[in-house]
Coordinates of N, CA and C in Angstrom, one line a residue:
M71 N -27.5 96.6 159.5 CA -28.2 95.5 159.8 C -29.1 95.1 158.9
E72 N -29.2 94.0 158.1 CA -30.0 93.2 157.1 C -31.4 92.9 157.8
R73 N -32.5 93.3 157.1 CA -33.8 92.8 157.6 C -34.0 91.4 157.0
Q74 N -34.6 90.7 158.0 CA -34.8 89.2 157.6 C -36.1 89.1 156.8
Q75 N -36.1 88.3 155.7 CA -37.6 88.3 155.0 C -38.2 87.1 155.4
I76 N -39.4 87.4 155.5 CA -40.5 86.4 156.1 C -41.0 85.7 154.9
P77 N -40.8 84.3 155.0 CA -41.5 83.6 153.9 C -43.0 84.1 153.7
P78 N -43.6 84.0 152.3 CA -44.8 84.5 152.2 C -46.0 83.4 152.6
S79 N -45.4 82.1 152.9 CA -46.4 81.3 153.4 C -46.4 81.1 155.1
A80 N -45.5 81.9 155.7 CA -45.6 82.0 157.1 C -46.8 82.7 157.7
P81 N -47.5 82.1 158.6 CA -48.7 82.8 159.2 C -48.1 83.8 160.3
L82 N -48.8 84.9 160.4 CA -48.4 86.1 161.1 C -48.8 85.8 162.6
A83 N -49.9 85.3 162.7 CA -50.5 85.0 164.0 C -51.5 83.9 164.1
M84 N -51.9 83.4 165.2 CA -52.8 82.4 165.3 C -53.8 82.9 166.6
T85 N -55.1 82.8 166.2 CA -56.0 83.3 167.3 C -57.0 82.1 167.9
Y86 N -57.5 82.4 169.0 CA -58.5 81.5 169.5 C -59.6 82.5 170.1
V87 N -60.9 82.4 169.5 CA -61.8 83.1 169.9 C -63.1 82.3 170.2
P88 N -63.6 82.1 171.5 CA -64.5 81.2 171.9 C -65.9 82.1 171.5
W89 N -67.0 81.1 171.4 CA -68.2 81.7 170.9 C -68.7 82.3 172.2
Q90 N -69.3 83.5 172.0 CA -69.9 84.3 173.2 C -71.5 83.7 173.5
E91 N -71.5 83.4 174.6 CA -73.0 82.8 174.8 C -74.0 83.8 175.3
W92 N -75.0 83.9 175.0 CA -76.0 84.8 175.3 C -76.8 84.6 176.6
N93 N -75.9 84.7 177.6 CA -76.5 84.5 179.0 C -75.9 85.4 180.0
S94 N -76.3 85.6 181.2 CA -75.8 86.5 182.1 C -75.7 87.9 181.4
L95 N -76.8 88.6 181.0 CA -76.8 89.8 180.4 C -77.1 90.9 181.4
F96 N -76.5 92.2 181.2 CA -76.7 93.3 181.9 C -78.1 93.8 181.4
A97 N -78.8 94.5 182.2 CA -79.9 95.5 181.8 C -79.3 96.5 180.7
L98 N -80.1 96.9 179.8 CA -79.5 97.8 178.8 C -78.9 99.2 179.5
D99 N -79.5 99.8 180.5 CA -78.9 101.0 181.1 C -77.6 100.5 181.6
E100 N -77.4 99.5 182.4 CA -76.4 99.1 183.1 C -75.3 98.7 182.2
A101 N -75.6 98.1 181.1 CA -74.7 97.7 179.9 C -74.1 98.8 179.4
L102 N -74.8 100.0 179.2 CA -74.1 101.2 178.7 C -73.2 101.8 179.7
R103 N -73.5 101.6 180.8 CA -72.6 102.4 181.9 C -71.3 101.4 182.1
C104 N -71.3 100.0 181.9 CA -70.4 99.2 182.0 C -69.6 99.0 180.8
G105 N -70.2 99.2 179.6 CA -69.5 99.1 178.4 C -69.3 97.8 177.7
T106 N -70.3 97.0 178.3 CA -70.6 95.6 177.6 C -72.1 95.2 178.2
L107 N -72.5 94.3 177.2 CA -73.9 93.6 177.4 C -73.7 92.6 178.3
F108 N -72.5 91.7 178.1 CA -72.2 90.5 178.8 C -71.6 90.7 180.2
K109 N -72.2 90.1 181.2 CA -71.4 90.2 182.4 C -70.2 89.5 182.6
T110 N -70.0 88.5 181.8 CA -68.8 87.7 181.9 C -67.5 88.5 181.2
L111 N -67.9 89.4 180.3 CA -67.0 90.2 179.7 C -66.5 91.6 180.6
Y112 N -67.4 91.8 181.6 CA -67.1 92.9 182.5 C -65.9 92.8 183.3
K113 N -64.9 93.7 182.9 CA -63.4 93.6 183.8 C -63.3 95.0 184.0
P114 N -63.7 95.6 185.2 CA -63.5 97.0 185.5 C -62.1 97.1 185.9
F115 N -61.6 98.5 185.4 CA -60.0 98.6 185.7 C -59.9 99.1 187.2
M116 N -59.1 98.4 187.8 CA -58.8 98.7 189.2 C -57.4 99.4 189.2
G117 N -57.3 100.7 188.9 CA -55.9 101.1 188.9 C -55.2 101.3 190.2
G118 N -53.7 101.3 190.0 CA -52.9 101.2 191.3 C -52.6 100.0 191.8
G119 N -52.9 98.9 191.0 CA -52.6 97.5 191.5 C -53.4 97.1 192.7
R120 N -54.6 97.8 193.1 CA -55.4 97.3 194.1 C -56.4 96.1 193.7

């Protein structure tokens, strides 16, 4: 099987990264426990599909 060559001008990916707003912040001790300073980024893992 022959590998297909990617043209040098082809973009590998495109991203969209919104500006993080400095509001809704955790207190520092809670931020360390949650893994983020920003409440809007806090997404706790709920294992088992619950």
